[in-house]
Short mmCIF file of C-alpha atoms in Angstrom, two decimals:
data_model
loop_
_atom_site.label_atom_id
_atom_site.label_comp_id
_atom_site.label_asym_id
_atom_site.label_seq_id
_atom_site.Cartn_x
_atom_site.Cartn_y
_atom_site.Cartn_z
CA UNK A 1 0.07 -0.04 -0.20
CA UNK A 2 1.13 3.58 -0.52
CA UNK A 3 1.09 6.86 0.93
CA UNK A 4 2.37 10.21 -0.66
CA UNK A 5 4.40 11.80 1.79
CA UNK A 6 5.58 15.80 1.16
CA UNK A 7 8.77 17.12 2.17
CA UNK A 8 7.01 20.20 1.77
CA UNK A 9 9.81 22.52 3.67
CA UNK A 10 12.44 20.94 0.72
CA UNK A 11 10.31 21.01 -2.47
CA UNK A 12 11.82 24.57 -3.33
CA UNK A 13 15.09 23.33 -3.12
CA UNK A 14 14.87 19.51 -4.44
CA UNK A 15 11.91 20.27 -7.03
CA UNK A 16 10.93 16.64 -5.51
CA UNK A 17 8.57 15.24 -2.70
CA UNK A 18 9.16 12.47 -0.06
CA UNK A 19 6.60 9.35 -0.49
CA UNK A 20 5.82 6.38 1.13
CA UNK A 21 5.38 2.83 0.08
CA UNK A 22 3.70 0.78 2.51
CA UNK A 23 4.16 -3.35 2.31
CA UNK A 24 2.51 -5.16 5.09
CA UNK A 25 3.83 -3.61 8.33
CA UNK A 26 6.63 -1.73 7.06
CA UNK A 27 7.16 1.69 4.95
CA UNK A 28 9.89 2.79 2.97
CA UNK A 29 10.31 6.49 1.77
CA UNK A 30 10.87 7.13 -1.66
CA UNK A 31 10.83 10.32 -4.15
CA UNK A 32 8.58 11.57 -6.48
CA UNK A 33 10.24 13.91 -9.15
CA UNK A 34 8.80 15.45 -11.94
CA UNK A 35 10.13 17.11 -14.89
CA UNK A 36 8.98 18.81 -17.64
CA UNK A 37 10.76 18.75 -21.17
CA UNK A 38 10.41 20.46 -24.77
CA UNK A 39 8.12 17.75 -26.51
CA UNK A 40 5.52 15.82 -27.54
CA UNK A 41 2.90 16.87 -24.94
CA UNK A 42 2.34 13.60 -22.72
CA UNK A 43 2.94 12.18 -19.45
CA UNK A 44 5.12 9.50 -18.53
CA UNK A 45 5.57 7.54 -15.19
CA UNK A 46 8.78 5.73 -14.53
CA UNK A 47 9.76 3.66 -11.53
CA UNK A 48 8.32 0.29 -11.57
CA UNK A 49 4.53 1.55 -10.76
CA UNK A 50 1.63 -0.77 -12.21
CA UNK A 51 -1.33 0.03 -13.97
CA UNK A 52 -3.40 1.15 -11.42
CA UNK A 53 -0.03 3.98 -11.24
CA UNK A 54 0.10 3.98 -14.85
CA UNK A 55 -3.13 5.05 -15.75
CA UNK A 56 -3.27 8.19 -13.28
CA UNK A 57 -1.84 10.47 -16.30
CA UNK A 58 -5.25 10.00 -17.34
CA UNK A 59 -7.08 10.91 -14.37
CA UNK A 60 -5.01 13.68 -13.82
CA UNK A 61 -5.14 14.97 -17.67
CA UNK A 62 -8.63 14.88 -17.27
CA UNK A 63 -8.82 16.69 -13.31
CA UNK A 64 -6.72 19.44 -14.34
CA UNK A 65 -9.08 20.45 -17.21
CA UNK A 66 -12.33 20.28 -15.00
CA UNK A 67 -10.66 22.20 -12.33
CA UNK A 68 -9.49 25.28 -14.52
CA UNK A 69 -5.83 24.20 -13.96
CA UNK A 70 -3.33 24.71 -16.53
CA UNK A 71 -1.55 21.59 -17.48
CA UNK A 72 1.80 22.79 -19.41
CA UNK A 73 1.77 21.69 -23.08
CA UNK A 74 5.11 19.44 -22.69
CA UNK A 75 6.34 16.62 -21.78
CA UNK A 76 5.84 15.54 -18.29
CA UNK A 77 7.88 12.89 -17.00
CA UNK A 78 7.39 11.92 -13.05
CA UNK A 79 9.86 9.44 -11.60
CA UNK A 80 8.84 7.46 -8.67
CA UNK A 81 12.55 6.21 -6.63
CA UNK A 82 13.82 4.26 -6.19
CA UNK A 83 12.65 2.07 -8.92
CA UNK A 84 13.04 -1.26 -8.31
CA UNK A 85 10.08 -1.14 -5.25
CA UNK A 86 6.79 -1.99 -6.81
CA UNK A 87 4.17 1.12 -6.63
CA UNK A 88 0.49 -0.43 -6.47
CA UNK A 89 -2.06 1.97 -5.28
CA UNK A 90 -4.16 5.00 -7.04
CA UNK A 91 -3.22 7.25 -3.61
CA UNK A 92 -0.43 8.51 -5.72
CA UNK A 93 -3.02 10.28 -8.09
CA UNK A 94 -3.07 13.30 -5.84
CA UNK A 95 1.01 13.73 -4.75
CA UNK A 96 1.38 13.34 -8.88
CA UNK A 97 -0.57 16.02 -9.53
CA UNK A 98 0.84 18.49 -6.71
CA UNK A 99 4.25 17.49 -7.86
CA UNK A 100 3.17 18.73 -11.30
CA UNK A 101 1.98 22.18 -9.60
CA UNK A 102 5.15 22.55 -8.07
CA UNK A 103 6.96 22.22 -11.37
CA UNK A 104 5.12 24.59 -12.94
CA UNK A 105 5.46 27.51 -10.16
CA UNK A 106 1.74 27.13 -9.36
CA UNK A 107 2.04 26.36 -5.93
CA UNK A 108 3.31 29.13 -3.40
CA UNK A 109 2.70 28.89 0.05
CA UNK A 110 2.82 24.80 1.26
CA UNK A 111 2.78 23.56 4.28
CA UNK A 112 5.93 22.06 5.97
CA UNK A 113 6.05 18.58 7.22
CA UNK A 114 2.68 17.29 5.69
CA UNK A 115 1.74 14.05 3.70
CA UNK A 116 -0.84 14.00 1.02
CA UNK A 117 -2.60 11.19 -0.86
CA UNK A 118 -6.01 10.04 -2.64
CA UNK A 119 -7.66 9.13 -5.94
CA UNK A 120 -8.39 11.53 -8.29
CA UNK A 121 -11.78 11.39 -10.21
CA UNK A 122 -12.18 12.44 -13.69
CA UNK A 123 -14.05 15.47 -12.26
CA UNK A 124 -11.49 16.90 -10.31
CA UNK A 125 -13.01 15.57 -7.12
CA UNK A 126 -10.51 13.76 -4.32
CA UNK A 127 -12.06 10.24 -3.68
CA UNK A 128 -11.29 7.51 -1.16
CA UNK A 129 -8.19 5.38 -0.66
CA UNK A 130 -7.74 2.08 0.61
CA UNK A 131 -5.81 1.56 3.90
CA UNK A 132 -5.73 5.08 5.05
CA UNK A 133 -4.65 3.99 8.94
CA UNK A 134 -1.37 1.97 7.49
CA UNK A 135 -0.20 5.13 5.62
CA UNK A 136 -1.15 7.85 8.48
CA UNK A 137 0.60 5.03 10.84
CA UNK A 138 3.58 4.89 8.45
CA UNK A 139 4.07 8.34 7.69
CA UNK A 140 3.81 8.99 11.50
CA UNK A 141 6.70 6.76 12.33
CA UNK A 142 9.01 8.93 9.54
CA UNK A 143 7.92 12.25 11.44
CA UNK A 144 5.25 13.30 9.57
CA UNK A 145 2.50 15.03 11.52
CA UNK A 146 0.37 16.63 9.06
CA UNK A 147 -1.38 14.87 6.06
CA UNK A 148 -4.35 16.09 3.50
CA UNK A 149 -6.01 13.39 2.75
CA UNK A 150 -9.66 12.45 1.40
CA UNK A 151 -12.74 13.88 2.54
CA UNK A 152 -14.05 10.56 2.78
CA UNK A 153 -11.62 8.86 4.48
CA UNK A 154 -11.55 11.10 7.77
CA UNK A 155 -13.92 9.20 10.01
CA UNK A 156 -11.22 6.55 10.21
CA UNK A 157 -8.05 8.65 9.80
CA UNK A 158 -9.56 9.95 12.94
CA UNK A 159 -8.77 6.92 15.07
CA UNK A 160 -4.83 7.92 14.51
CA UNK A 161 -4.04 9.72 17.28
CA UNK A 162 -1.53 12.85 17.44
CA UNK A 163 -1.57 14.12 13.96
CA UNK A 164 -3.28 16.48 12.24
CA UNK A 165 -5.43 15.92 9.15
CA UNK A 166 -6.54 18.16 6.43
CA UNK A 167 -9.86 16.74 4.40
CA UNK A 168 -9.23 17.39 0.55
CA UNK A 169 -12.73 17.54 -0.98
CA UNK A 170 -11.26 18.00 -4.57
CA UNK A 171 -7.91 19.41 -6.63
CA UNK A 172 -9.48 22.71 -7.13
CA UNK A 173 -9.32 23.01 -3.37
CA UNK A 174 -6.06 21.69 -2.81
CA UNK A 175 -4.62 24.66 -5.41
CA UNK A 176 -6.22 27.05 -3.33
CA UNK A 177 -4.83 25.83 -0.16
CA UNK A 178 -1.36 26.19 -1.38
CA UNK A 179 -1.89 29.16 -2.75
CA UNK A 180 -3.70 31.00 0.39
CA UNK A 181 -6.52 31.31 -1.81
CA UNK A 182 -8.82 29.50 0.85
CA UNK A 183 -8.15 28.65 4.18
CA UNK A 184 -8.09 24.11 5.07
CA UNK A 185 -10.26 22.60 8.03
CA UNK A 186 -7.90 21.63 10.32
CA UNK A 187 -8.72 18.39 12.27
CA UNK A 188 -6.23 17.61 15.47
CA UNK A 189 -6.86 13.92 16.18
CA UNK A 190 -5.11 14.27 19.75
CA UNK A 191 -8.83 14.54 21.60
CA UNK A 192 -10.96 13.34 19.01
CA UNK A 193 -13.96 11.27 20.16
CA UNK A 194 -15.13 8.02 18.28
CA UNK A 195 -18.48 7.34 18.30
CA UNK A 196 -19.61 3.76 18.72
CA UNK A 197 -22.31 2.76 15.94
CA UNK A 198 -24.96 0.83 18.53
CA UNK A 199 -26.71 -0.69 16.03
CA UNK A 200 -23.61 -2.72 14.33
CA UNK A 201 -24.00 -6.39 15.68
CA UNK A 202 -27.32 -5.58 17.57
CA UNK A 203 -29.17 -8.51 16.15
CA UNK A 204 -26.61 -10.69 18.09
CA UNK A 205 -27.47 -13.58 19.84
CA UNK A 206 -27.31 -13.37 24.05
CA UNK A 207 -26.29 -16.11 26.38
CA UNK A 208 -29.94 -16.06 27.87
CA UNK A 209 -31.08 -17.00 24.21
CA UNK A 210 -29.47 -20.45 25.11
CA UNK A 211 -31.85 -23.27 26.80
CA UNK A 212 -29.72 -25.58 29.38
CA UNK A 213 -26.31 -26.09 28.45
CA UNK A 214 -24.79 -25.15 31.67
CA UNK A 215 -21.21 -26.65 31.16
CA UNK A 216 -20.80 -24.98 27.36
CA UNK A 217 -22.19 -21.37 28.52
CA UNK A 218 -19.32 -21.94 31.38
CA UNK A 219 -16.84 -23.05 29.12
CA UNK A 220 -17.67 -20.10 27.03
CA UNK A 221 -17.58 -17.63 29.65
CA UNK A 222 -14.15 -19.18 30.77
CA UNK A 223 -13.10 -18.45 26.74
CA UNK A 224 -14.07 -14.53 26.82
CA UNK A 225 -12.23 -14.33 30.33
CA UNK A 226 -9.07 -15.56 29.23
CA UNK A 227 -9.22 -15.75 25.62
CA UNK A 228 -9.27 -19.75 25.11
CA UNK A 229 -9.77 -21.18 22.32
CA UNK A 230 -12.77 -23.83 22.41
CA UNK A 231 -14.19 -26.67 20.61
CA UNK A 232 -17.61 -27.26 21.03
CA UNK A 233 -18.92 -31.18 20.06
CA UNK A 234 -22.02 -32.69 19.89
CA UNK A 235 -24.98 -34.04 17.79
CA UNK A 236 -26.93 -31.74 15.59
CA UNK A 237 -28.98 -29.41 16.66
CA UNK A 238 -27.73 -29.52 20.25
CA UNK A 239 -26.81 -25.61 20.14
CA UNK A 240 -23.42 -25.80 19.18
CA UNK A 241 -23.46 -22.75 16.99
CA UNK A 242 -25.24 -21.23 18.99
CA UNK A 243 -23.30 -21.19 22.14
CA UNK A 244 -19.99 -19.74 19.88
CA UNK A 245 -22.11 -16.79 18.84
CA UNK A 246 -22.58 -15.47 22.20
CA UNK A 247 -19.18 -15.26 22.97
CA UNK A 248 -18.71 -11.77 21.10
CA UNK A 249 -21.00 -9.96 22.97
CA UNK A 250 -19.28 -11.05 26.32
CA UNK A 251 -16.17 -9.54 25.37
CA UNK A 252 -15.44 -6.18 26.72
CA UNK A 253 -15.39 -3.32 24.57
CA UNK A 254 -12.40 -2.28 22.28
CA UNK A 255 -10.16 0.52 22.90
CA UNK A 256 -9.12 2.71 20.73
CA UNK A 257 -6.10 1.57 20.07
CA UNK A 258 -7.66 -2.16 19.32
CA UNK A 259 -10.40 -0.22 16.91
CA UNK A 260 -7.73 1.60 15.01
CA UNK A 261 -6.07 -2.29 14.23
CA UNK A 262 -8.93 -3.95 13.56
CA UNK A 263 -10.64 -0.78 11.40
CA UNK A 264 -7.48 -1.03 9.34
CA UNK A 265 -7.42 -4.57 8.80
CA UNK A 266 -11.17 -4.41 7.58
CA UNK A 267 -9.99 -1.36 5.26
CA UNK A 268 -7.62 -3.50 3.57
CA UNK A 269 -9.86 -6.49 2.56
CA UNK A 270 -13.07 -4.37 1.86
CA UNK A 271 -13.89 -1.12 -0.11
CA UNK A 272 -15.27 0.39 2.83
CA UNK A 273 -13.36 2.93 2.97
CA UNK A 274 -15.03 5.16 5.77
CA UNK A 275 -16.44 2.04 8.09
CA UNK A 276 -15.13 2.10 11.76
CA UNK A 277 -15.14 -0.81 13.19
CA UNK A 278 -16.09 -0.42 17.10
CA UNK A 279 -17.72 -3.59 18.19
CA UNK A 280 -15.37 -6.79 18.20
CA UNK A 281 -15.88 -8.82 15.16
CA UNK A 282 -16.96 -12.28 14.33
CA UNK A 283 -15.98 -13.92 11.64
CA UNK A 284 -17.73 -17.67 10.19
CA UNK A 285 -16.37 -18.47 7.15
CA UNK A 286 -18.05 -21.34 5.43
CA UNK A 287 -16.33 -24.97 5.81
CA UNK A 288 -15.80 -24.10 1.58
CA UNK A 289 -13.98 -21.23 1.70
CA UNK A 290 -10.26 -21.18 -0.05
CA UNK A 291 -7.30 -21.17 1.74
CA UNK A 292 -6.30 -17.95 0.72
CA UNK A 293 -9.42 -16.67 2.17
CA UNK A 294 -8.85 -18.02 5.33
CA UNK A 295 -5.12 -17.44 5.47
CA UNK A 296 -4.80 -13.88 3.21
CA UNK A 297 -3.37 -13.56 0.36
CA UNK A 298 -3.83 -13.16 -3.53
CA UNK A 299 -1.93 -11.35 -6.36
CA UNK A 300 -1.63 -8.36 -4.37
CA UNK A 301 -1.44 -9.53 -0.69
CA UNK A 302 -4.76 -8.80 1.48
CA UNK A 303 -5.07 -9.91 4.87
CA UNK A 304 -7.90 -13.53 5.34
CA UNK A 305 -10.37 -14.26 7.73
CA UNK A 306 -7.51 -15.05 10.25
CA UNK A 307 -6.77 -11.23 10.61
CA UNK A 308 -10.14 -10.03 9.81
CA UNK A 309 -10.83 -11.47 13.11
CA UNK A 310 -8.23 -10.28 15.01
CA UNK A 311 -9.32 -8.80 18.72
CA UNK A 312 -12.65 -10.93 17.97
CA UNK A 313 -13.69 -14.76 17.16
CA UNK A 314 -13.38 -16.85 14.36
CA UNK A 315 -15.91 -19.65 14.11
CA UNK A 316 -14.84 -22.64 12.27
CA UNK A 317 -18.84 -24.04 11.86
CA UNK A 318 -18.09 -27.93 11.41
CA UNK A 319 -13.94 -27.50 12.07
CA UNK A 320 -13.81 -31.07 10.38
CA UNK A 321 -15.36 -30.49 7.02
CA UNK A 322 -12.83 -27.56 6.12
CA UNK A 323 -9.74 -28.56 4.26
CA UNK A 324 -6.90 -30.10 5.70
CA UNK A 325 -4.32 -27.81 4.56
CA UNK A 326 -6.37 -25.06 6.20
CA UNK A 327 -7.06 -26.34 9.26
CA UNK A 328 -3.31 -26.67 9.76
CA UNK A 329 -2.70 -23.46 8.74
CA UNK A 330 -3.96 -22.31 11.71
CA UNK A 331 -0.86 -23.64 14.39
CA UNK A 332 1.16 -20.21 13.39
CA UNK A 333 -1.57 -17.72 14.08
CA UNK A 334 -2.52 -19.83 17.21
CA UNK A 335 0.61 -19.59 18.57
CA UNK A 336 2.55 -16.44 17.69
CA UNK A 337 -0.68 -14.22 17.32
CA UNK A 338 0.22 -13.41 13.30
CA UNK A 339 0.00 -14.61 10.06
CA UNK A 340 2.80 -14.47 7.89
CA UNK A 341 2.37 -14.53 4.11
CA UNK A 342 5.27 -14.48 1.81
CA UNK A 343 5.03 -14.21 -1.83
CA UNK A 344 7.73 -14.20 -4.60
CA UNK A 345 7.21 -10.38 -5.02
CA UNK A 346 6.25 -9.17 -1.40
CA UNK A 347 6.11 -10.92 2.37
CA UNK A 348 3.65 -9.14 4.46
CA UNK A 349 2.93 -10.02 8.28
CA UNK A 350 -1.43 -9.10 9.84
CA UNK A 351 -1.92 -9.40 13.40
CA UNK A 352 -4.33 -12.51 13.83
CA UNK A 353 -5.10 -12.53 17.77
CA UNK A 354 -8.48 -14.23 17.96
CA UNK A 355 -10.55 -16.56 19.92
CA UNK A 356 -10.85 -19.41 17.90
CA UNK A 357 -13.93 -21.33 18.45
CA UNK A 358 -14.71 -24.64 16.32
CA UNK A 359 -17.75 -26.84 16.50
CA UNK A 360 -17.71 -30.87 14.99
CA UNK A 361 -20.07 -33.55 15.26
CA UNK A 362 -19.33 -37.08 16.34
CA UNK A 363 -19.31 -38.98 13.38
CA UNK A 364 -20.21 -37.31 9.57
CA UNK A 365 -23.77 -38.12 9.79
CA UNK A 366 -23.71 -36.48 13.74
CA UNK A 367 -25.58 -39.26 15.65
CA UNK A 368 -22.53 -41.58 16.62
CA UNK A 369 -23.26 -42.20 20.41
CA UNK A 370 -26.59 -40.66 20.47
CA UNK A 371 -30.35 -42.12 20.90
CA UNK A 372 -30.54 -42.20 17.16
CA UNK A 373 -29.22 -44.37 14.94
CA UNK A 374 -25.54 -43.79 13.27
CA UNK A 375 -25.30 -44.26 9.54
CA UNK A 376 -21.31 -43.92 9.31
CA UNK A 377 -19.15 -46.90 8.68
CA UNK A 378 -16.29 -47.26 11.04
CA UNK A 379 -13.58 -46.18 8.92
CA UNK A 380 -15.72 -42.84 7.78
CA UNK A 381 -15.62 -41.81 11.78
CA UNK A 382 -11.61 -42.37 11.61
CA UNK A 383 -10.77 -40.56 8.41
CA UNK A 384 -13.37 -37.86 10.04
CA UNK A 385 -12.52 -37.51 13.48
CA UNK A 386 -8.23 -37.44 12.25
CA UNK A 387 -9.10 -34.59 10.17
CA UNK A 388 -7.89 -32.48 13.00
CA UNK A 389 -4.38 -33.32 14.38
CA UNK A 390 -2.92 -33.61 17.22
CA UNK A 391 -0.88 -30.67 16.97
CA UNK A 392 -4.17 -28.81 16.62
CA UNK A 393 -6.33 -30.38 19.02
CA UNK A 394 -3.00 -29.51 21.62
CA UNK A 395 -3.68 -25.93 20.94
CA UNK A 396 -7.05 -25.60 21.82
CA UNK A 397 -7.50 -24.92 25.84
CA UNK A 398 -11.52 -25.98 25.98
CA UNK A 399 -13.30 -28.92 25.30
CA UNK A 400 -17.16 -29.51 25.50
CA UNK A 401 -19.59 -32.13 24.87
CA UNK A 402 -23.20 -30.43 23.89
CA UNK A 403 -25.60 -33.13 24.53
CA UNK A 404 -29.35 -33.01 23.26
CA UNK A 405 -31.60 -31.51 26.06
CA UNK A 406 -35.25 -32.25 26.29
CA UNK A 407 -37.77 -30.45 23.80
CA UNK A 408 -39.84 -29.49 26.34
CA UNK A 409 -37.44 -27.23 28.21
CA UNK A 410 -36.77 -25.02 24.91
CA UNK A 411 -40.04 -22.64 25.80
CA UNK A 412 -40.63 -23.43 29.03
CA UNK A 413 -37.44 -22.46 30.91
CA UNK A 414 -36.09 -19.55 32.10
CA UNK A 415 -32.00 -18.77 32.43
CA UNK A 416 -30.77 -17.96 35.95
CA UNK A 417 -29.73 -14.72 36.69
CA UNK A 418 -25.99 -15.73 37.05
CA UNK A 419 -26.52 -16.85 32.75
CA UNK A 420 -27.06 -13.90 31.68
CA UNK A 421 -25.26 -11.79 28.94
CA UNK A 422 -25.09 -8.58 31.90
CA UNK A 423 -23.72 -11.12 34.13
CA UNK A 424 -21.72 -12.65 32.90
CA UNK A 425 -19.88 -9.88 30.94
CA UNK A 426 -19.38 -8.49 34.46
CA UNK A 427 -17.36 -11.63 35.68
CA UNK A 428 -15.22 -11.02 32.43
CA UNK A 429 -14.38 -7.58 32.75
CA UNK A 430 -13.32 -8.32 36.44
CA UNK A 431 -11.40 -11.63 35.55
CA UNK A 432 -9.46 -9.27 32.38
CA UNK A 433 -9.21 -6.41 35.09
CA UNK A 434 -7.20 -8.68 37.22
CA UNK A 435 -4.99 -10.05 34.28
CA UNK A 436 -4.21 -6.58 32.77
CA UNK A 437 -2.67 -5.79 36.68
CA UNK A 438 -0.51 -8.75 36.45
CA UNK A 439 0.13 -9.50 32.78
CA UNK A 440 -0.37 -5.64 31.21
CA UNK A 441 -3.04 -4.23 29.21
CA UNK A 442 -3.04 -6.15 26.17
CA UNK A 443 -2.43 -9.67 27.42
CA UNK A 444 -4.50 -12.37 28.47
CA UNK A 445 -3.92 -15.75 30.34
CA UNK A 446 -4.03 -17.14 26.99
CA UNK A 447 -0.56 -14.96 26.03
CA UNK A 448 1.18 -16.07 28.69
CA UNK A 449 4.65 -17.67 28.11
CA UNK A 450 6.43 -20.34 30.13
CA UNK A 451 8.23 -17.54 31.92
CA UNK A 452 4.96 -15.82 32.94
CA UNK A 453 3.54 -18.94 34.14
CA UNK A 454 6.36 -19.64 36.51
CA UNK A 455 6.94 -16.26 37.89
CA UNK A 456 2.70 -14.66 37.61
CA UNK A 457 0.93 -17.69 37.77
CA UNK A 458 0.66 -18.34 41.41
CA UNK A 459 0.12 -22.62 40.97
CA UNK A 460 -0.23 -23.55 44.88
CA UNK A 461 1.89 -26.55 45.76
CA UNK A 462 -1.59 -28.76 46.15
CA UNK A 463 -2.56 -27.52 42.76
CA UNK A 464 0.89 -28.70 40.86
CA UNK A 465 0.71 -31.87 42.89
CA UNK A 466 -2.37 -32.52 41.26
CA UNK A 467 -1.98 -31.35 37.79
CA UNK A 468 1.14 -33.90 38.19
CA UNK A 469 -0.77 -36.85 38.80
CA UNK A 470 -3.18 -35.87 36.30
CA UNK A 471 -0.57 -35.42 33.41
CA UNK A 472 1.00 -38.19 34.07
CA UNK A 473 -2.16 -40.14 34.32
CA UNK A 474 -3.60 -39.05 31.17
CA UNK A 475 -0.40 -38.63 28.96
CA UNK A 476 -0.59 -34.85 28.69
CA UNK A 477 2.17 -33.26 26.88
CA UNK A 478 4.35 -30.10 27.40
CA UNK A 479 1.94 -27.87 25.60
CA UNK A 480 -1.55 -29.50 27.14
CA UNK A 481 0.29 -29.37 30.30
CA UNK A 482 0.91 -25.58 30.12
CA UNK A 483 -2.34 -24.64 28.37
CA UNK A 484 -4.62 -26.50 31.36
CA UNK A 485 -2.29 -23.80 33.88
CA UNK A 486 -3.76 -21.17 31.94
CA UNK A 487 -7.02 -22.33 31.89
CA UNK A 488 -6.57 -22.81 35.89
CA UNK A 489 -5.67 -19.47 36.31
CA UNK A 490 -8.48 -17.90 34.30
CA UNK A 491 -10.85 -19.85 35.77
CA UNK A 492 -9.24 -18.90 39.03
CA UNK A 493 -9.14 -14.95 38.26
CA UNK A 494 -13.19 -15.80 37.26
CA UNK A 495 -13.05 -16.95 41.02
CA UNK A 496 -11.17 -13.95 42.58
CA UNK A 497 -8.60 -16.24 43.63
CA UNK A 498 -5.16 -14.88 43.80
CA UNK A 499 -3.22 -18.24 43.97
CA UNK A 500 -4.39 -21.42 41.39
CA UNK A 501 -6.25 -24.01 43.93
CA UNK A 502 -6.75 -27.68 43.42
CA UNK A 503 -10.26 -26.83 42.76
CA UNK A 504 -9.23 -24.63 39.94
CA UNK A 505 -7.18 -27.17 38.06
CA UNK A 506 -9.70 -29.59 38.21
CA UNK A 507 -11.95 -27.55 36.76
CA UNK A 508 -9.51 -26.51 34.01
CA UNK A 509 -8.61 -30.83 33.43
CA UNK A 510 -12.45 -31.56 32.92
CA UNK A 511 -12.07 -29.47 29.72
CA UNK A 512 -8.99 -31.53 28.72
CA UNK A 513 -10.33 -34.77 27.71
CA UNK A 514 -12.63 -35.20 24.29
CA UNK A 515 -13.29 -37.66 21.69
CA UNK A 516 -11.24 -36.64 19.60
CA UNK A 517 -7.98 -37.87 21.52
CA UNK A 518 -9.39 -41.36 21.24
CA UNK A 519 -8.67 -42.44 17.61
#
């Protein structure tokens, strides 16, 4: 992605403009140079520019004419240096137009230390561009504090703190700002307030909508409190997906920094350039989705479902039905909390800190071990369960079997107050507050390292004795052993306990065994 940055204090001396290319989480400073020559009129753009950048010359020519600005009848050469770095963004349009204005001495009062970016329409209007937040962050890291951006990008841009924004509606307005004809509206984002969209996600299912399934509700609460991955197993129609869909509303509201991260990722992947994501994401891709759609990538690398669920929930409904390659691709983000996408031309790293929730039937038909007759052959059941490998199962903290309930309870049962969304959210928020005091504002128990567990988990001697005994009996791997401590720590936080006691370890252990271990 590209952010165009003007080193305006040096324009009169250098006749060139500083610019930024953003790739993944990194940025590179480049120069935009404009030269006028007495030759056949035309615009030539060089410097490893793709077709989207090369087509800017037609948009610029029409925009100048529509804005009543003179375009010199000369050969105009635009160089984007260094020339061996790919440039692929329509965000260069406004910068190239400004470079031509500078080269023809049509601009006088240029603001210092400012950045300009935007796509030009044929009528001279400045249109929004993709990934505005990433461009602003790259420019800010390089010391730029003022940005002239499309007016339709302003809502997302306000999320970036500590910068000044000048919304630009059209090329003609940019010309007037540069020459002091009109005063731009300057927005300081230091104290900008973000209004949450109360209608976003208002149709989500609440915990009180789920009848019965007390063990499943408890597992959902633990998952929300500590950020633990969860697998719900059981026959069809027992409420596995319904339970999973209650999880986002049990998570505390996002902070401004989290909104910044999530909104940036969603802007990169969609054409909605001015939407602010204020609620925790909940992504539920279909099992037929391609590996690229889940992980990310493509010809122009963009984040996939794993990154779009950052700071939220990623639901894999019917997890064994997903392609084996896609399931195994979960290994890296579940450990490192990011996705690394490597291609021949470029590499990108996207954050992927999500809670994974998977659902699975006991067999392909779904009725193995239930009152209904199973129609599956033994080899079919074995093949179905082996879709989930040992390393993937080891990375899941909580396993819960969701059983069938009596249909007569569906319309008559009233859920207890302690299982309502509001009550559980309060307990989750209190537990996360304890984790923030122990680990820091952005980390949860699921993110604890082995060193954190040794120094900060506060596992009592009696609790350790119980865990060691259970580990030898059930043959827990080293990873499963440490993850059990993390779950026990979350249960202790929900219990407002400073140390992990045997009862917390005992409850954590009951979420470890699962039918998928018996293959």
